[in-house]
XYZ file of C-alpha atoms in Angstrom:
726
model
C 20.425 158.719 115.123
C 22.679 159.732 112.202
C 21.812 159.068 108.579
C 24.111 157.949 105.764
C 23.392 159.228 102.247
C 25.520 157.930 99.379
C 25.068 158.694 95.684
C 27.346 157.444 92.918
C 26.620 159.653 89.897
C 27.797 158.482 86.474
C 27.026 158.464 82.794
C 23.977 156.437 81.719
C 23.593 153.043 83.397
C 21.940 150.440 81.114
C 18.347 149.883 82.197
C 18.745 146.096 82.375
C 21.504 146.472 85.000
C 19.904 149.005 87.322
C 17.779 146.875 89.635
C 20.494 144.254 89.958
C 22.909 147.044 90.872
C 20.515 148.305 93.565
C 20.378 144.821 95.083
C 24.152 144.433 94.916
C 24.656 147.801 96.596
C 22.273 146.826 99.395
C 23.981 143.463 99.877
C 27.540 144.763 99.831
C 26.826 147.649 102.200
C 24.909 145.391 104.601
C 27.636 142.739 104.690
C 30.455 145.177 105.334
C 28.674 147.258 107.950
C 27.426 144.184 109.810
C 30.950 142.748 109.813
C 32.090 145.936 111.543
C 29.453 145.450 114.256
C 27.091 148.213 113.112
C 23.292 148.077 113.245
C 20.702 150.411 111.737
C 16.986 151.055 111.533
C 16.411 151.072 107.761
C 18.503 150.587 104.623
C 17.181 151.510 101.159
C 18.770 151.632 97.727
C 17.630 153.339 94.529
C 18.806 152.967 90.936
C 18.174 155.194 87.951
C 19.615 156.113 84.568
C 22.546 158.053 86.025
C 22.801 157.301 89.734
C 22.913 154.661 92.438
C 21.707 155.871 95.833
C 22.033 154.324 99.291
C 20.224 155.636 102.381
C 20.747 154.168 105.860
C 18.852 155.581 108.830
C 19.742 154.955 112.448
C 23.469 154.274 112.229
C 25.435 154.804 115.476
C 28.185 157.410 115.573
C 30.832 154.762 116.254
C 31.268 151.022 116.153
C 31.094 149.219 119.523
C 34.147 148.071 121.451
C 34.799 144.429 120.646
C 36.299 141.542 122.566
C 37.012 138.229 120.873
C 38.318 134.983 122.304
C 40.578 132.994 119.958
C 41.331 129.350 120.617
C 45.029 128.442 120.485
C 47.118 125.288 120.815
C 47.109 122.867 123.706
C 49.504 123.512 126.578
C 51.355 120.365 125.580
C 51.716 121.432 121.937
C 55.223 121.855 120.435
C 56.879 125.269 120.981
C 56.577 126.053 117.258
C 52.764 125.950 117.495
C 52.757 128.372 120.419
C 55.162 130.743 118.668
C 52.959 130.799 115.572
C 49.854 131.539 117.656
C 51.607 134.387 119.477
C 52.699 135.931 116.171
C 49.139 135.648 114.877
C 47.598 137.353 117.907
C 50.400 139.803 118.640
C 50.390 138.818 122.325
C 52.997 137.354 124.647
C 52.731 134.085 126.585
C 51.670 135.793 129.809
C 48.603 137.322 128.118
C 47.170 133.916 127.197
C 44.509 132.217 129.299
C 44.647 128.491 130.014
C 41.412 126.526 130.244
C 41.090 122.724 130.283
C 44.597 122.346 128.948
C 44.040 124.700 126.019
C 45.411 128.222 125.547
C 43.118 131.079 124.594
C 43.851 134.664 123.537
C 41.434 137.469 124.365
C 41.659 140.170 121.709
C 40.151 143.549 122.442
C 39.601 146.405 120.044
C 38.234 149.877 120.558
C 35.323 151.121 118.502
C 35.927 153.319 115.471
C 34.169 156.408 114.230
C 31.460 155.328 111.784
C 32.490 158.066 109.342
C 35.976 156.533 109.026
C 34.467 153.103 108.438
C 32.085 154.501 105.804
C 34.960 155.933 103.772
C 36.677 152.538 103.687
C 33.424 150.728 102.952
C 32.481 152.938 100.006
C 35.952 152.535 98.515
C 35.706 148.746 98.817
C 32.214 148.655 97.322
C 33.069 150.852 94.346
C 36.233 148.919 93.502
C 34.620 145.482 93.873
C 31.188 146.218 92.412
C 30.009 143.227 90.304
C 28.752 144.913 87.139
C 27.988 142.414 84.342
C 30.068 144.674 82.109
C 32.364 147.499 83.159
C 34.900 149.903 81.659
C 37.892 152.077 82.437
C 38.169 155.690 81.307
C 40.862 158.318 81.120
C 44.130 157.322 82.765
C 42.592 155.826 85.898
C 42.418 152.169 86.929
C 38.892 152.200 88.375
C 36.278 150.086 86.589
C 32.589 151.034 86.583
C 29.691 150.456 84.236
C 30.111 153.997 82.864
C 32.463 156.855 83.856
C 31.762 158.134 87.376
C 31.275 161.910 87.584
C 30.516 162.550 91.268
C 30.314 160.783 94.621
C 27.988 162.309 97.202
C 28.538 160.979 100.728
C 26.969 162.511 103.837
C 26.904 161.105 107.359
C 24.936 162.992 109.984
C 24.706 165.950 107.566
C 28.476 166.197 107.078
C 30.609 165.181 104.124
C 32.561 161.974 104.677
C 35.937 162.899 103.159
C 37.628 160.395 100.828
C 38.815 160.115 97.255
C 38.459 157.262 94.770
C 40.651 157.390 91.672
C 40.746 161.169 91.728
C 37.027 161.633 92.466
C 36.569 163.408 95.792
C 33.421 163.005 97.851
C 31.213 166.025 98.461
C 27.592 167.041 99.163
C 26.693 167.915 95.568
C 24.489 166.192 92.997
C 22.966 167.156 89.658
C 19.431 167.361 88.301
C 18.003 166.408 84.907
C 20.480 166.685 82.051
C 18.175 168.895 79.935
C 15.349 170.133 82.132
C 17.261 170.771 85.367
C 18.658 174.111 86.443
C 22.138 173.095 85.331
C 23.593 174.275 88.638
C 25.124 171.844 91.157
C 22.652 170.932 93.895
C 24.050 171.004 97.430
C 22.028 168.795 99.786
C 21.950 168.259 103.551
C 20.133 164.933 103.980
C 17.993 162.459 102.062
C 14.752 164.431 102.338
C 16.501 167.519 100.966
C 18.249 165.403 98.299
C 14.985 163.885 97.075
C 13.091 167.177 97.118
C 15.759 169.069 95.180
C 16.027 166.338 92.566
C 12.261 166.294 92.017
C 12.328 170.080 91.559
C 14.981 169.430 88.925
C 12.944 166.736 87.159
C 14.542 163.587 88.572
C 12.584 160.739 90.187
C 15.054 158.496 92.005
C 12.578 155.738 92.886
C 11.812 153.345 90.037
C 8.339 152.757 91.520
C 7.589 156.481 91.145
C 8.810 156.436 87.557
C 6.624 153.424 86.708
C 3.588 155.026 88.309
C 4.131 158.239 86.358
C 4.459 156.289 83.094
C 1.303 154.256 83.649
C -0.858 157.133 84.844
C 0.111 159.510 82.048
C 0.120 156.799 79.365
C -3.371 155.623 80.264
C -4.625 159.192 80.437
C -3.185 159.977 76.982
C -4.852 156.863 75.539
C -8.174 157.510 77.268
C -8.287 161.021 75.784
C -8.578 159.356 72.361
C -10.756 156.416 73.459
C -7.844 154.000 73.271
C -6.353 151.484 75.721
C -2.697 150.878 76.530
C -1.468 147.321 75.924
C 0.218 146.415 79.200
C 3.769 145.064 79.054
C 5.487 144.694 82.423
C 8.865 143.862 80.893
C 8.827 146.958 78.706
C 7.641 149.074 81.640
C 10.628 147.908 83.684
C 12.958 148.825 80.842
C 11.624 152.283 79.984
C 11.481 153.180 83.685
C 15.254 152.769 83.617
C 15.739 154.929 80.530
C 14.242 158.215 81.718
C 14.740 160.229 84.908
C 11.544 162.201 84.215
C 9.492 159.847 82.004
C 6.890 161.577 79.852
C 4.554 159.366 77.763
C 3.589 160.686 74.312
C 0.907 159.131 72.084
C 1.814 158.976 68.413
C 0.198 157.807 65.174
C 1.465 155.215 62.718
C 0.468 154.298 59.182
C -2.689 152.110 59.407
C -1.466 149.926 56.531
C 0.963 148.224 58.902
C -1.953 146.729 60.836
C -2.136 144.139 58.053
C 0.919 142.552 59.677
C 0.374 140.070 62.518
C -0.102 142.024 65.769
C 2.782 140.134 67.392
C 5.107 141.456 64.677
C 3.924 145.041 65.166
C 4.245 144.845 68.952
C 7.697 143.261 68.822
C 8.955 145.806 66.291
C 7.775 148.558 68.622
C 9.181 146.929 71.742
C 12.541 145.564 70.603
C 13.678 148.310 68.283
C 11.983 151.426 69.640
C 10.814 150.698 73.217
C 7.265 151.755 72.325
C 4.072 150.493 73.912
C 1.344 149.193 71.628
C -2.178 150.609 71.803
C -5.520 149.001 71.030
C -9.000 150.207 70.239
C -11.508 148.614 72.651
C -14.242 149.011 70.031
C -12.624 146.464 67.702
C -10.185 143.571 67.733
C -6.486 144.024 67.167
C -4.178 146.974 67.591
C -4.901 150.627 66.914
C -2.732 152.598 64.443
C -0.966 154.285 67.335
C 2.009 153.843 69.629
C 3.131 155.281 72.931
C 6.707 156.429 73.415
C 8.202 157.411 76.770
C 10.348 160.501 76.369
C 12.821 161.883 78.904
C 11.676 165.487 78.476
C 8.502 167.548 78.626
C 8.344 169.117 75.166
C 7.030 172.665 74.805
C 4.792 171.629 71.890
C 3.186 168.818 73.878
C 5.318 166.217 72.137
C 4.004 166.695 68.586
C 7.455 166.900 67.017
C 8.690 163.933 69.058
C 5.656 161.877 68.049
C 6.112 162.712 64.378
C 9.813 161.839 64.431
C 9.202 158.552 66.211
C 6.413 157.724 63.763
C 8.851 158.025 60.851
C 11.357 155.759 62.571
C 8.665 153.200 63.378
C 7.491 153.184 59.765
C 11.000 152.285 58.655
C 11.126 149.403 61.145
C 7.711 148.109 60.147
C 8.621 148.325 56.473
C 11.465 145.900 57.226
C 9.026 143.584 59.004
C 6.602 143.778 56.076
C 9.403 142.801 53.713
C 10.131 139.644 55.732
C 6.404 138.862 55.938
C 5.963 139.105 52.162
C 9.156 137.219 51.308
C 8.475 134.375 53.737
C 5.144 133.668 52.077
C 6.972 133.150 48.770
C 9.257 130.490 50.265
C 7.152 128.067 52.308
C 7.626 125.058 54.546
C 9.337 122.666 52.130
C 12.261 125.011 51.564
C 12.537 125.856 55.241
C 12.509 122.209 56.316
C 15.193 121.472 53.732
C 17.390 124.131 55.348
C 17.031 122.415 58.739
C 19.117 119.511 57.426
C 22.112 121.824 57.507
C 21.469 123.156 61.014
C 23.006 121.212 63.908
C 20.754 120.866 66.933
C 23.534 119.292 69.011
C 26.708 117.516 67.915
C 25.561 114.267 69.570
C 21.865 114.594 68.725
C 22.002 115.400 65.050
C 20.475 118.147 62.962
C 17.230 120.005 63.452
C 15.767 117.978 60.598
C 16.559 114.744 62.469
C 15.056 116.199 65.608
C 11.873 117.056 63.676
C 11.638 113.430 62.511
C 11.897 112.216 66.106
C 9.275 114.698 67.332
C 6.909 113.715 64.510
C 7.199 110.001 65.315
C 6.720 110.605 69.027
C 3.779 112.984 68.484
C 2.057 110.269 66.463
C 2.552 107.799 69.342
C 1.268 110.297 71.926
C -1.757 111.459 69.911
C -4.110 108.605 70.945
C -3.227 109.176 74.588
C -4.470 112.779 74.450
C -7.393 112.302 72.077
C -5.663 113.898 69.090
C -5.765 112.935 65.422
C -2.482 111.098 64.796
C -2.091 112.385 61.219
C -2.620 115.996 62.269
C -0.224 115.610 65.192
C 2.485 114.227 62.917
C 1.881 116.949 60.309
C 2.063 119.716 62.925
C 5.273 118.253 64.335
C 6.874 118.206 60.890
C 6.008 121.895 60.458
C 6.855 122.920 64.028
C 10.486 123.980 63.541
C 10.321 125.160 59.937
C 9.851 128.841 60.765
C 13.302 128.849 62.392
C 14.600 129.179 58.816
C 12.222 132.029 57.937
C 13.286 135.624 57.533
C 10.877 136.918 60.167
C 12.079 134.572 62.902
C 15.656 135.303 61.882
C 14.924 138.968 62.644
C 12.719 138.294 65.689
C 13.658 134.957 67.341
C 10.963 135.632 69.956
C 8.348 134.888 67.262
C 9.365 131.263 66.675
C 6.260 129.125 66.620
C 4.005 132.160 66.369
C 5.067 132.878 62.792
C 4.916 129.184 61.933
C 1.275 129.213 63.003
C 0.489 132.179 60.761
C 2.311 130.682 57.781
C 0.629 127.285 58.273
C -2.802 128.921 58.258
C -1.947 130.886 55.106
C -0.720 127.655 53.483
C -4.142 126.077 54.010
C -3.393 123.685 56.845
C -6.234 122.951 59.309
C -6.631 125.276 62.266
C -5.711 122.461 64.677
C -2.372 122.018 62.898
C -1.662 125.766 62.707
C -2.518 126.207 66.380
C -0.223 123.332 67.337
C 2.663 124.869 65.386
C 2.009 128.205 67.098
C 1.693 126.912 70.653
C 3.904 123.812 70.818
C 6.616 125.641 72.803
C 4.135 126.307 75.614
C 4.283 126.377 78.556
C 7.659 128.120 78.651
C 7.573 129.061 82.319
C 5.485 128.805 85.474
C 3.382 131.831 84.472
C 2.798 130.704 80.876
C -0.544 129.256 79.802
C -0.907 125.530 79.124
C -2.356 124.459 75.745
C -5.525 122.371 75.859
C -6.133 121.553 72.167
C -5.357 117.803 71.726
C -3.090 118.179 68.681
C -1.151 120.973 70.377
C -0.768 118.913 73.552
C 0.588 115.966 71.558
C 3.201 118.057 69.736
C 4.159 120.055 72.841
C 4.712 116.854 74.824
C 6.715 115.280 72.007
C 8.913 118.359 71.662
C 9.745 118.542 75.366
C 10.143 114.807 75.862
C 12.551 114.561 72.927
C 14.631 117.323 74.490
C 14.711 115.606 77.878
C 15.394 112.104 76.592
C 18.093 113.321 74.223
C 20.094 115.383 76.667
C 19.795 112.832 79.462
C 20.942 110.165 77.031
C 24.142 112.077 76.251
C 24.643 112.851 79.953
C 23.979 116.585 79.648
C 21.942 116.799 82.861
C 21.350 119.878 85.015
C 23.922 120.262 87.782
C 23.372 122.567 90.733
C 22.177 125.910 89.448
C 23.385 125.191 85.900
C 20.806 124.140 83.345
C 22.078 125.363 79.952
C 19.479 123.419 77.966
C 16.515 124.446 80.185
C 15.716 120.824 81.045
C 14.047 121.754 84.332
C 11.683 124.033 82.434
C 11.007 121.279 79.879
C 10.183 118.741 82.605
C 7.911 121.210 84.353
C 6.223 121.867 81.013
C 5.578 118.147 80.532
C 4.152 117.844 84.036
C 1.828 120.830 83.604
C 0.649 119.598 80.195
C -0.137 116.188 81.656
C -1.809 117.389 84.841
C -3.825 120.288 83.468
C -5.099 118.181 80.564
C -5.658 115.037 82.621
C -3.435 112.957 80.314
C -3.496 109.340 81.488
C -0.232 108.033 80.104
C 2.456 105.899 81.766
C 5.476 108.171 81.613
C 7.904 105.260 81.389
C 6.338 103.905 78.198
C 6.378 107.318 76.523
C 10.025 107.803 77.442
C 10.878 104.414 75.958
C 9.306 105.531 72.679
C 11.483 108.636 72.811
C 14.616 106.637 73.557
C 13.937 104.268 70.661
C 13.593 107.293 68.388
C 17.129 108.294 69.283
C 18.507 105.088 67.750
C 17.988 106.683 64.346
C 20.663 109.261 65.148
C 23.883 107.510 64.205
C 26.113 110.187 65.670
C 24.880 109.785 69.251
C 27.608 107.201 69.902
C 28.010 104.988 72.936
C 25.910 106.818 75.485
C 22.355 106.698 74.207
C 21.254 103.253 75.328
C 21.611 101.244 78.501
C 21.313 97.468 78.216
C 20.658 94.914 80.911
C 23.955 93.190 80.137
C 25.862 96.486 80.145
C 26.626 96.490 76.414
C 26.056 99.540 74.205
C 26.260 100.223 70.499
C 24.844 102.755 68.053
C 26.938 102.045 64.999
C 23.869 100.741 63.176
C 20.218 99.981 63.834
C 17.876 97.505 62.210
C 14.745 95.573 63.054
C 11.676 96.726 64.951
C 10.683 97.213 68.542
C 7.839 96.002 70.703
C 6.920 97.122 74.199
C 6.601 94.314 76.725
C 6.477 95.223 80.397
C 7.811 98.665 79.572
C 10.883 97.234 77.817
C 11.801 97.319 74.160
C 12.515 93.906 72.675
C 13.296 92.705 69.156
C 15.728 95.579 68.547
C 18.850 94.458 66.691
C 21.944 96.573 67.271
C 25.099 96.010 65.229
C 28.507 96.226 66.896
C 31.396 95.645 64.516
C 30.701 92.499 62.528
C 28.440 90.919 65.110
C 24.981 91.625 66.403
C 23.749 92.156 69.941
C 20.083 91.881 70.856
C 19.226 93.455 74.191
C 16.290 95.298 75.771
C 16.565 99.045 76.122
C 15.474 100.282 79.538
C 14.531 103.795 80.584
C 17.153 105.655 82.549
C 16.139 105.879 86.176
C 17.795 109.294 86.312
C 15.155 110.795 84.048
C 12.244 109.371 86.025
C 13.856 110.637 89.228
C 14.228 114.022 87.566
C 10.487 114.127 86.877
C 9.811 113.149 90.480
C 11.965 116.040 91.664
C 10.236 118.544 89.368
C 6.788 117.310 90.421
C 7.843 117.676 94.036
C 8.842 121.288 93.397
C 5.548 122.026 91.633
C 3.396 120.481 94.360
C 5.447 122.115 97.099
C 4.769 125.495 95.480
C 1.081 124.569 95.656
C 1.356 123.827 99.378
C 1.917 120.065 99.353
C 4.601 118.411 101.469
C 7.604 117.021 99.612
C 7.693 113.855 101.729
C 4.191 112.935 100.594
C 5.292 113.074 96.969
C 8.247 110.833 97.808
C 5.937 108.412 99.649
C 3.708 108.035 96.581
C 6.538 107.945 94.019
C 8.157 105.129 95.994
C 5.340 102.837 94.814
C 6.789 102.961 91.281
C 3.724 104.588 89.721
C 4.502 106.752 86.680
C 1.006 108.077 85.900
C 1.405 111.714 86.966
C -2.330 112.368 87.227
C -2.793 109.377 89.494
C 0.255 110.324 91.565
C -1.112 113.797 92.247
C -4.501 112.418 93.224
C -2.808 110.014 95.623
C -0.776 112.841 97.157
C -3.858 114.999 97.632
C -5.793 112.162 99.261
C -2.819 111.284 101.451
C -2.415 114.895 102.589
C -6.097 115.101 103.508
C -5.867 111.794 105.408
C -2.780 112.773 107.405
C -4.441 116.057 108.364
C -6.989 114.051 110.417
C -6.423 112.569 113.863
C -6.897 109.070 112.461
C -4.204 109.686 109.856
C -1.702 111.170 112.281
C -2.204 108.419 114.858
C -2.112 105.631 112.276
C 1.149 107.047 110.921
C 2.606 106.842 114.428
C 1.372 103.240 114.687
C 2.893 102.412 111.305
C 6.276 103.760 112.328
C 6.155 101.780 115.585
C 5.298 98.590 113.708
C 7.923 99.311 111.076
C 10.618 99.860 113.695
C 9.803 96.537 115.356
C 9.922 94.725 112.017
C 13.202 96.378 111.016
C 14.778 95.310 114.281
C 13.594 91.725 113.729
C 14.816 91.711 110.131
C 18.342 92.255 111.394
C 18.085 88.961 113.278
C 16.835 86.976 110.299
C 13.978 86.600 107.799
C 10.571 87.655 109.071
C 7.888 84.977 109.417
C 5.356 84.833 106.593
C 2.052 83.135 106.014
C -1.439 83.300 107.448
C -2.109 85.017 110.759
C -3.734 82.612 113.195
C -6.858 83.624 115.103
C -8.778 81.806 117.851
C -5.603 80.560 119.507
C -5.725 79.689 123.224
C -5.331 82.744 125.437
C -4.990 84.994 122.334
C -5.621 88.652 123.317
C -8.823 90.105 121.923
C -6.891 93.097 120.524
C -4.793 90.746 118.372
C -7.860 89.044 116.928
C -9.621 92.354 116.262
C -6.581 93.730 114.410
C -6.256 90.563 112.317
C -9.842 90.837 111.082
C -9.484 94.630 110.615
C -6.390 94.171 108.443
C -8.196 91.644 106.256
C -11.168 93.940 105.796
C -8.904 96.910 105.105
C -6.940 94.960 102.498
C -10.092 94.114 100.570
C -11.418 97.696 100.796
C -8.070 99.207 99.785
C -7.675 96.910 96.768
C -11.198 97.718 95.585
C -10.638 101.451 96.035
C -7.282 101.394 94.227
C -8.767 99.520 91.266
C -11.274 102.355 90.777
C -8.708 105.013 91.746
C -10.933 106.143 94.601
C -8.052 107.223 96.796
C -10.291 108.939 99.328
C -12.006 105.577 99.895
C -8.615 103.910 100.259
C -7.705 106.388 102.972
C -11.052 105.786 104.682
C -10.280 102.066 104.689
C -6.916 102.752 106.322
C -8.569 105.020 108.884
C -10.513 101.982 110.118
C -7.190 100.488 111.247
C -6.374 103.362 113.584
C -8.312 102.083 116.659
C -7.334 98.396 116.275
C -3.659 99.319 115.867
C -3.748 101.602 118.914
C -5.416 98.915 121.041
C -3.009 96.239 119.805
C 0.016 98.186 120.994
C -1.689 98.957 124.300
C -2.765 95.371 125.084
C -0.341 93.075 123.287
C 3.339 92.291 123.872
C 4.796 91.617 120.425
C 8.023 90.027 121.634
C 6.327 87.278 123.591
C 8.402 84.610 125.315
C 6.250 82.053 123.490
C 7.777 81.643 119.993
C 4.450 80.854 118.310
C 2.815 83.965 119.761
C 5.753 86.171 118.782
C 5.771 84.751 115.226
C 2.027 85.285 114.790
C 2.231 88.891 115.985
C 5.148 89.689 113.702
C 3.121 88.307 110.774
C 0.250 90.575 111.807
C 2.453 93.684 111.938
C 3.885 92.722 108.559
C 0.369 92.638 107.137
C -0.366 96.078 108.627
C 2.751 97.452 106.934
C 1.861 95.682 103.684
C -1.706 96.962 103.412
C -0.661 100.528 104.216
C 2.209 100.226 101.750
C -0.274 99.647 98.939
C -1.433 103.250 99.352
C 1.929 104.934 99.989
C 5.331 104.296 101.494
C 4.505 105.670 104.928
C 8.123 105.194 105.946
C 9.020 108.185 103.741
C 6.646 110.483 105.618
C 8.018 112.740 108.338
C 6.296 112.825 111.691
């Protein structure tokens, strides 16, 4: 079947936009061709420095004939409704079909030549293409990321004729700007197109360009007993900068290796797009770099390497200047500058935020086995490097530079490491710190962010999360779970909320009181945790005082539950099991996860699945009875006259299960708790087989409802089985 080949050839497309453009081209072409009724065998897009390419194999020569039935007004509808429907469909009254008192129009359309449809589709795509940034050029009105030079469009080996803003379609493309033949390349199909471009030093597939970079870069390093420092992000970028990427290994002045390796690598990456190189025989970087050129130089790249080495030296000299100057300033001066930097209009300055983090880190330290003094010290140093010259030049080094400067200033390694790593984990692929002091500061940092922004009602909505609160919550969860931190989340959040009372500018949204009153105009007194509430906190409103307990916002706890659900779902756990455990009100994340794992294993067995069915049956009966009035409570009677054996057996089984479950939960042996529940499976099954719950004898009915209530109660101590699907 015919093939469509489309190439939009332009000036250089920014590397960061290329892969998104390939996806947009695929989506837009697919949507428009499907809407026309076309199908195909394969659709592929390619993006490179100067071209977007679309290839579709197996397109039919024409669109199919179409027949569509459109529902109209009722026969009894006013004449105006009928007239409007006839105008819409272009038919007369006799052409309408009546069915069940409703009029229908059958609209038929003949198929169109696919080539004609392609011309319209390409025009629509080009004019509506969603570039992040676009431009106009010359006197035309067309917008594109860079000026378009050519449009190649072939269908079944023939040019599809059309014109967009003065650019006519043809069967011609161009090779490499410098290494190609310079002559226009006339192609007949995709295979010919790809072959001719490769002969003219153009690789259209980004995967081919990446492979060429890696193979040649590693070979160049191996020839000098060196190893390339992998960087997937940089590889993606340089693969979009060169049509014929050619790695060249260069030398740099060894004196720059005295700088932190992160500084050297970032200078190479951000400013010059160079890869770093290391010597496997020793630690640290080698005095070399690898640049990806867009040409094959006749001298093997010696001149290019020398020129790039001079440029890199200039960049690294700048970095060395910041490194030397920062060491003359120090933490006291940097922290003083933070007083003039606003973190958020409602949450105060960065200096105030540091005070909150330090206080919270001190509270958290005993929970994670950290030294409280070191945790507080690290927290007070954690944001200082934001005022340093190096972080001002390279914001990506925040925390990292603080760690280096703290070590140089003589602080303990635990403190320096905490300053360096307290932002971690910053994403699902980032490592989780395990050092106790680091864990304390990292938790305090993220919890302060979450509590603060939830307090001022800046919560994530839909896909919008401008303050990265989802990432912060996930970071807290991973820190807690991977370090086995046994801390009630609610109590820690209360500590964070109390810390916010020191920020006078956070106005009337920071605290929720049981009586509905709020005030932050002034704070005095102390606080004490009792049953997860803060008491003894005096808040001034006007000339009077209001004493009220501060309670944790349920929204924030629910937010953690949602993030934990997402994390466990990614690990293969069912979301309803997380909901079933969270419904118990537990806020110890480690314990919650253990419960979920034990519950999942239990429900995977026959006993678990059958007991769940029995629970739902019992629960449905009880819910129906609750609508009639309060359920009976009290002791279940056994040994009654004519009492079915199944009822007696279940009563004793429930009692034994309750004792076993309570013992297991006290020791957090959730597997044993599930085993205790499994013992109920057979008695519950037999009860429903042999016993009529809604007996005509009131005493029997009341006793059996009590028994089912006890079954629901003992199972509810392990999880809310009503939240579980199935």
